[in-house]
C-alpha positions as a printed NumPy array, in Angstrom:
array([[  0.206,  -0.065,  -0.218],
       [  1.058,   3.557,  -0.697],
       [  1.362,   5.954,   2.069],
       [ -2.079,   7.798,   0.769],
       [ -3.751,   4.43 ,   1.457],
       [ -2.7  ,   4.321,   4.766],
       [ -3.464,   7.606,   5.793],
       [ -6.988,   7.752,   8.054],
       [ -9.666,  10.296,   8.825],
       [-12.439,  10.408,  11.119],
       [-15.852,  10.61 ,   9.27 ],
       [-19.235,  11.368,  11.298],
       [-21.866,   9.686,  10.343],
       [-25.501,  10.294,  11.87 ],
       [-27.776,   7.396,  13.225],
       [-31.416,   7.732,  12.572],
       [-32.015,   7.805,  16.13 ],
       [-30.605,  11.313,  16.474],
       [-26.763,   9.802,  17.702],
       [-23.814,   9.945,  15.787],
       [-20.876,   7.385,  15.305],
       [-17.352,   8.557,  14.567],
       [-15.625,   5.565,  12.371],
       [-12.017,   5.729,  11.168],
       [-11.517,   5.043,   7.434],
       [ -8.513,   5.429,   4.918],
       [ -8.71 ,   6.187,   1.352],
       [ -9.207,   2.389,   0.776],
       [-12.362,   2.061,   3.316],
       [-15.402,   1.328,   1.255],
       [-19.237,   1.836,   2.317],
       [-19.78 ,  -1.766,   2.804],
       [-16.772,  -1.676,   5.658],
       [-17.755,   1.559,   7.388],
       [-21.395,   0.261,   7.432],
       [-20.092,  -2.865,   9.004],
       [-18.179,  -0.458,  11.536],
       [-21.109,   1.507,  12.277],
       [-23.601,  -1.267,  13.137],
       [-20.859,  -3.071,  15.373],
       [-20.272,   0.531,  16.975],
       [-23.912,   0.44 ,  18.   ],
       [-23.901,  -3.325,  19.153],
       [-25.652,  -4.78 ,  15.985],
       [-24.985,  -8.255,  14.968],
       [-23.76 ,  -9.078,  11.651],
       [-27.154, -10.098,  10.474],
       [-29.065,  -7.181,  11.946],
       [-26.647,  -4.975,  10.262],
       [-27.654,  -5.928,   7.178],
       [-30.864,  -4.174,   7.658],
       [-28.934,  -0.703,   7.527],
       [-26.689,   1.261,   5.336],
       [-25.072,   4.389,   5.445],
       [-26.935,   6.707,   2.905],
       [-25.121,   9.912,   1.303],
       [-27.712,  12.971,   1.939],
       [-26.73 ,  15.075,  -1.248],
       [-27.676,  18.432,  -1.772],
       [-31.173,  17.921,  -0.8  ],
       [-31.714,  14.254,  -2.013],
       [-30.145,  10.72 ,  -1.191],
       [-28.338,   8.007,  -2.478],
       [-27.26 ,   4.528,  -1.071],
       [-23.554,   4.263,  -2.228],
       [-22.693,   0.89 ,  -3.841],
       [-20.715,  -1.415,  -0.805],
       [-17.468,  -1.195,  -2.909],
       [-17.471,   2.694,  -3.029],
       [-14.878,   4.67 ,  -1.079],
       [-16.   ,   6.587,   1.452],
       [-13.332,   9.508,   1.581],
       [-13.749,   9.905,  -1.867],
       [-17.207,  10.707,  -1.507],
       [-16.63 ,  13.04 ,   1.392],
       [-14.239,  14.922,  -0.016],
       [-16.619,  15.943,  -2.748],
       [-18.742,  17.537,  -0.391],
       [-17.9  ,  20.861,  -1.176],
       [-18.291,  20.277,  -4.646],
       [-22.063,  19.08 ,  -4.082],
       [-22.788,  22.46 ,  -2.478],
       [-21.531,  24.272,  -5.238],
       [-23.626,  22.145,  -7.779],
       [-26.496,  22.604,  -5.449],
       [-26.222,  26.589,  -5.716],
       [-25.647,  26.211,  -9.41 ],
       [-28.777,  24.26 , -10.281],
       [-31.443,  24.866,  -7.535],
       [-33.45 ,  26.949,  -9.864],
       [-33.847,  23.526, -11.908],
       [-34.267,  20.702,  -9.317],
       [-34.478,  23.173,  -5.815],
       [-31.806,  21.483,  -4.306],
       [-30.714,  22.361,  -0.832],
       [-27.192,  22.597,   0.027],
       [-25.352,  20.153,   2.471],
       [-23.955,  16.962,   2.273],
       [-23.891,  14.405,   5.177],
       [-23.993,  10.485,   6.105],
       [-26.671,   9.061,   7.703],
       [-26.94 ,   5.003,   8.816],
       [-30.477,   3.868,   8.419],
       [-32.626,   1.185,   6.951],
       [-32.136,   0.079,   3.395],
       [-35.105,  -1.401,   1.371],
       [-35.446,  -5.127,   2.385],
       [-38.184,  -7.425,   2.523],
       [-40.463,  -7.365,   5.444],
       [-39.576, -10.996,   6.243],
       [-36.03 , -10.196,   7.536],
       [-37.177,  -7.408,   9.742],
       [-39.833,  -9.814,  11.315],
       [-37.127, -12.065,  11.719],
       [-34.966,  -9.496,  13.75 ],
       [-35.321,  -9.794,  17.565],
       [-32.552,  -7.43 ,  18.715],
       [-33.729,  -4.687,  20.77 ],
       [-30.931,  -2.003,  19.144],
       [-32.036,  -2.976,  15.704],
       [-36.017,  -2.55 ,  16.448],
       [-35.12 ,   0.815,  18.45 ],
       [-33.677,   2.024,  15.274],
       [-36.44 ,   0.606,  13.162],
       [-38.619,   2.57 ,  15.457],
       [-36.995,   5.806,  15.133],
       [-36.678,   5.422,  11.167],
       [-40.825,   4.67 ,  11.246],
       [-41.667,   7.346,  13.549],
       [-39.875,   9.919,  11.742],
       [-41.503,   8.913,   8.305],
       [-44.972,   8.753,  10.077],
       [-44.537,  12.246,  11.655],
       [-43.029,  13.767,   8.3  ],
       [-45.905,  12.205,   6.638],
       [-43.661,  10.076,   4.547],
       [-45.759,   7.278,   5.623],
       [-49.558,   9.021,   5.038],
       [-51.079,   8.175,   8.287],
       [-54.567,   9.558,   9.373],
       [-57.402,   9.491,  11.5  ],
       [-57.533,   6.081,  13.716],
       [-53.899,   4.832,  12.618],
       [-52.305,   8.181,  13.701],
       [-53.769,   7.899,  16.835],
       [-52.661,   4.319,  17.531],
       [-49.221,   5.176,  16.379],
       [-48.874,   8.561,  18.526],
       [-50.557,   6.153,  21.48 ],
       [-47.936,   3.332,  21.327],
       [-45.294,   6.191,  20.836],
       [-46.377,   7.848,  24.444],
       [-45.856,   4.08 ,  25.729],
       [-42.46 ,   4.075,  24.308],
       [-41.368,   7.209,  25.403],
       [-43.037,   7.888,  28.936],
       [-43.547,   4.322,  29.873],
       [-47.027,   3.738,  31.615],
       [-49.721,   6.036,  31.555],
       [-49.839,   7.935,  34.811],
       [-52.707,  11.048,  34.911],
       [-50.845,  12.744,  37.643],
       [-47.539,  13.264,  35.547],
       [-49.346,  13.813,  32.207],
       [-52.72 ,  14.435,  30.979],
       [-54.281,  15.876,  27.85 ],
       [-52.814,  19.436,  27.484],
       [-49.101,  17.869,  28.165],
       [-48.051,  17.552,  24.884],
       [-48.988,  21.023,  23.297],
       [-47.915,  22.734,  26.695],
       [-44.401,  20.992,  26.393],
       [-44.291,  21.979,  22.659],
       [-44.306,  18.305,  21.98 ],
       [-47.514,  17.785,  19.893],
       [-45.762,  17.997,  16.398],
       [-43.675,  14.836,  17.54 ],
       [-46.281,  13.052,  17.834],
       [-49.112,  13.851,  15.177],
       [-47.871,  13.712,  11.446],
       [-47.27 ,  17.044,  10.311],
       [-49.972,  16.801,   7.55 ],
       [-52.625,  16.084,  10.082],
       [-51.7  ,  19.099,  12.221],
       [-51.735,  21.156,   8.93 ],
       [-55.041,  20.746,   8.146],
       [-56.439,  22.064,  10.993],
       [-59.567,  19.944,  11.252],
       [-58.975,  19.106,  14.939],
       [-57.801,  21.203,  17.79 ],
       [-54.721,  20.392,  19.775],
       [-56.791,  19.333,  22.962],
       [-58.915,  16.986,  20.395],
       [-55.973,  15.293,  19.297],
       [-54.312,  15.012,  23.128],
       [-57.847,  13.809,  24.326],
       [-57.734,  10.256,  21.656],
       [-54.075,  10.083,  22.146],
       [-54.236,   9.54 ,  25.684],
       [-57.225,   7.532,  25.47 ],
       [-55.091,   5.171,  23.37 ],
       [-52.017,   5.83 ,  25.456],
       [-53.738,   4.447,  28.441],
       [-54.689,   1.016,  26.524],
       [-51.274,   0.132,  26.561],
       [-50.695,   0.297,  30.641],
       [-48.544,  -2.799,  31.446],
       [-46.919,  -3.136,  27.661],
       [-42.648,  -3.558,  28.116],
       [-40.706,  -1.047,  25.963],
       [-39.941,  -4.056,  23.821],
       [-43.362,  -4.937,  23.362],
       [-44.217,  -1.809,  22.334],
       [-41.69 ,  -1.024,  20.107],
       [-42.952,  -3.953,  18.238],
       [-46.602,  -2.913,  18.426],
       [-45.518,   0.291,  16.695],
       [-43.586,  -1.188,  13.932],
       [-46.316,  -3.824,  13.208],
       [-48.776,  -0.97 ,  13.146],
       [-46.742,   1.226,  10.508],
       [-45.949,  -2.001,   8.242],
       [-49.686,  -1.709,   7.675],
       [-49.006,   0.92 ,   5.183],
       [-48.173,   0.097,   1.841],
       [-45.381,   2.998,   2.057],
       [-43.86 ,   1.479,   4.919],
       [-40.144,   1.434,   4.581],
       [-40.111,   3.003,   0.878],
       [-37.474,   4.95 ,  -0.787],
       [-38.743,   8.249,  -1.562],
       [-37.341,  10.226,  -5.094],
       [-37.337,  14.018,  -5.881],
       [-40.9  ,  14.805,  -7.44 ],
       [-40.44 ,  14.538, -11.229],
       [-42.239,  15.405, -14.588],
       [-43.613,  12.067, -15.829],
       [-44.14 ,  11.148, -19.308],
       [-46.221,   8.823, -21.355],
       [-46.082,   7.943, -25.361],
       [-44.542,  11.806, -25.556],
       [-47.051,  13.595, -23.245],
       [-46.968,  14.723, -20.163],
       [-49.524,  12.896, -17.472],
       [-49.598,  15.702, -15.541],
       [-48.718,  19.198, -15.257],
       [-47.745,  18.813, -11.583],
       [-44.627,  16.858, -10.759],
       [-45.032,  13.031,  -9.646],
       [-43.197,  11.174,  -7.134],
       [-41.577,   7.916,  -7.167],
       [-41.406,   5.602,  -4.109],
       [-39.914,   1.964,  -3.826],
       [-41.347,  -0.171,  -1.099],
       [-40.472,  -3.657,  -0.222],
       [-42.477,  -5.181,  -3.122],
       [-43.747,  -2.654,  -5.29 ],
       [-42.915,   0.929,  -7.126],
       [-45.623,   3.46 ,  -6.629],
       [-46.069,   6.865,  -8.468],
       [-47.853,   9.124,  -6.123],
       [-49.041,  12.773,  -6.043],
       [-46.417,  14.759,  -3.694],
       [-49.033,  16.932,  -2.558],
       [-52.097,  14.563,  -1.6  ],
       [-49.865,  11.752,  -1.251],
       [-52.377,   9.214,  -3.396],
       [-50.998,   6.79 ,  -5.207],
       [-51.446,   7.157,  -8.683],
       [-50.037,   3.947,  -9.964],
       [-49.058,   1.068,  -7.674],
       [-46.563,  -1.64 ,  -9.905],
       [-45.756,  -4.847,  -8.308],
       [-42.366,  -5.907,  -9.399],
       [-43.341,  -8.658, -11.594],
       [-45.381,  -6.153, -13.567],
       [-42.326,  -4.27 , -14.603],
       [-40.707,  -5.955, -17.798],
       [-37.724,  -3.677, -17.949],
       [-36.265,  -0.029, -17.021],
       [-33.183,   1.851, -17.914],
       [-31.421,   5.295, -17.638],
       [-30.807,   7.712, -20.691],
       [-27.427,   8.39 , -21.761],
       [-27.466,  11.997, -20.056],
       [-28.342,  10.03 , -16.722],
       [-31.445,  12.503, -16.179],
       [-34.424,  10.027, -17.577],
       [-35.373,   6.99 , -16.393],
       [-37.804,   4.797, -18.362],
       [-39.665,   1.807, -17.147],
       [-42.015,  -0.884, -19.157],
       [-45.237,  -2.259, -17.511],
       [-46.321,  -5.664, -19.149],
       [-49.942,  -5.249, -20.017],
       [-52.395,  -8.118, -20.029],
       [-51.746,  -8.627, -23.815],
       [-47.88 ,  -9.739, -22.864],
       [-46.867,  -6.758, -25.594],
       [-44.55 ,  -3.889, -24.808],
       [-46.482,  -0.987, -24.309],
       [-44.762,   2.997, -24.489],
       [-42.639,   3.205, -21.256],
       [-43.157,   5.582, -18.663],
       [-40.652,   8.172, -18.625],
       [-39.615,  10.019, -15.319],
       [-37.233,  13.222, -15.762],
       [-35.002,  13.249, -12.735],
       [-31.185,  13.848, -12.008],
       [-31.657,  10.472,  -9.69 ],
       [-32.214,   8.392, -12.521],
       [-29.342,   6.062, -11.985],
       [-29.998,   5.735,  -8.36 ],
       [-33.557,   4.911,  -9.169],
       [-32.637,   2.565, -11.416],
       [-30.193,   0.79 ,  -8.657],
       [-32.582,   0.903,  -6.005],
       [-35.409,  -0.613,  -7.998],
       [-32.967,  -3.672,  -9.161],
       [-31.812,  -4.038,  -5.688],
       [-35.272,  -4.175,  -4.278],
       [-36.987,  -6.338,  -6.968],
       [-34.047,  -8.989,  -6.275],
       [-34.739,  -8.469,  -2.325],
       [-38.335,  -9.404,  -3.085],
       [-37.568, -12.218,  -5.322],
       [-35.176, -13.543,  -2.599],
       [-37.757, -13.391,   0.137],
       [-40.384, -14.982,  -1.921],
       [-38.271, -17.675,  -3.033],
       [-37.422, -18.41 ,   0.999],
       [-40.931, -18.5  ,   1.688],
       [-41.741, -20.929,  -0.928],
       [-39.245, -23.328,   0.412],
       [-40.393, -22.753,   4.204],
       [-43.841, -23.759,   2.631],
       [-42.244, -27.035,   1.259],
       [-40.515, -27.883,   4.144],
       [-43.549, -27.341,   6.281],
       [-45.814, -29.426,   3.723],
       [-43.381, -32.036,   3.909],
       [-43.168, -31.903,   7.864]])
């Protein structure tokens, strides 16, 4: 090794639970190695670490680097990213600033359900909670109330009316940490109305252990088809050469489907199981992503095309998620065969 490859630097990695891990890396350290180091530092087993990865949040959008990509090469490009953000902000509305964040990657739900480590469950909870509160996972009415009630049990323990009663969250500036942003913004209910029903649900979880409450929260969040999804920048969408909508749409890749949603209402415009996608590709300039849907006639239709600077990352993410889904389906088939033979 030459002298450069032996030099080391300290890199800060934010963890989804709000903490930070400092890891030593050399110019040869890959993201796969760095991710394993963060997992070890958090006390995760090798198996649990596979649920997570280090994301590069770059100028307002994220990507998951390839496992063999070098960490320092990416970190040293942070300044260039910020210059790009300033130059392109009128086109893609980038926000300057880059960082590394350790969080869940797209995985089949079977792997999550097999995970019993409290540290991993806690990280999954923090990520799910952030997605619910920031309305990445659209949550309304009874679902929002249930999740907030379980969150109260996780963060405060058993309900104690003498210590906390309706009004506690608003008085302490905490309501926005328990109720989804969109639900608060629509102002259909007052803060006191929200707290009344949240505390009623909170009381129902009395006696539930911290670990059990974590699992309850995740099980409730997993009911959403948006759970664990990777969200991409809003983009123009074309089909047969014409704009589908004057407004931009948003691509979301979840554990078993590819969705196109309205970013304002978060309503799913189309939902495509991975098996229905026959092909996808990235344009030569890397600024558009095309995908083909298998019709009932089995003849190839004109592609849907998304204009986005995340085209390559979208293709990479879709390929990884589809492969993971296929692997999970095969595992379930083998389990069913084994159970039948037994």
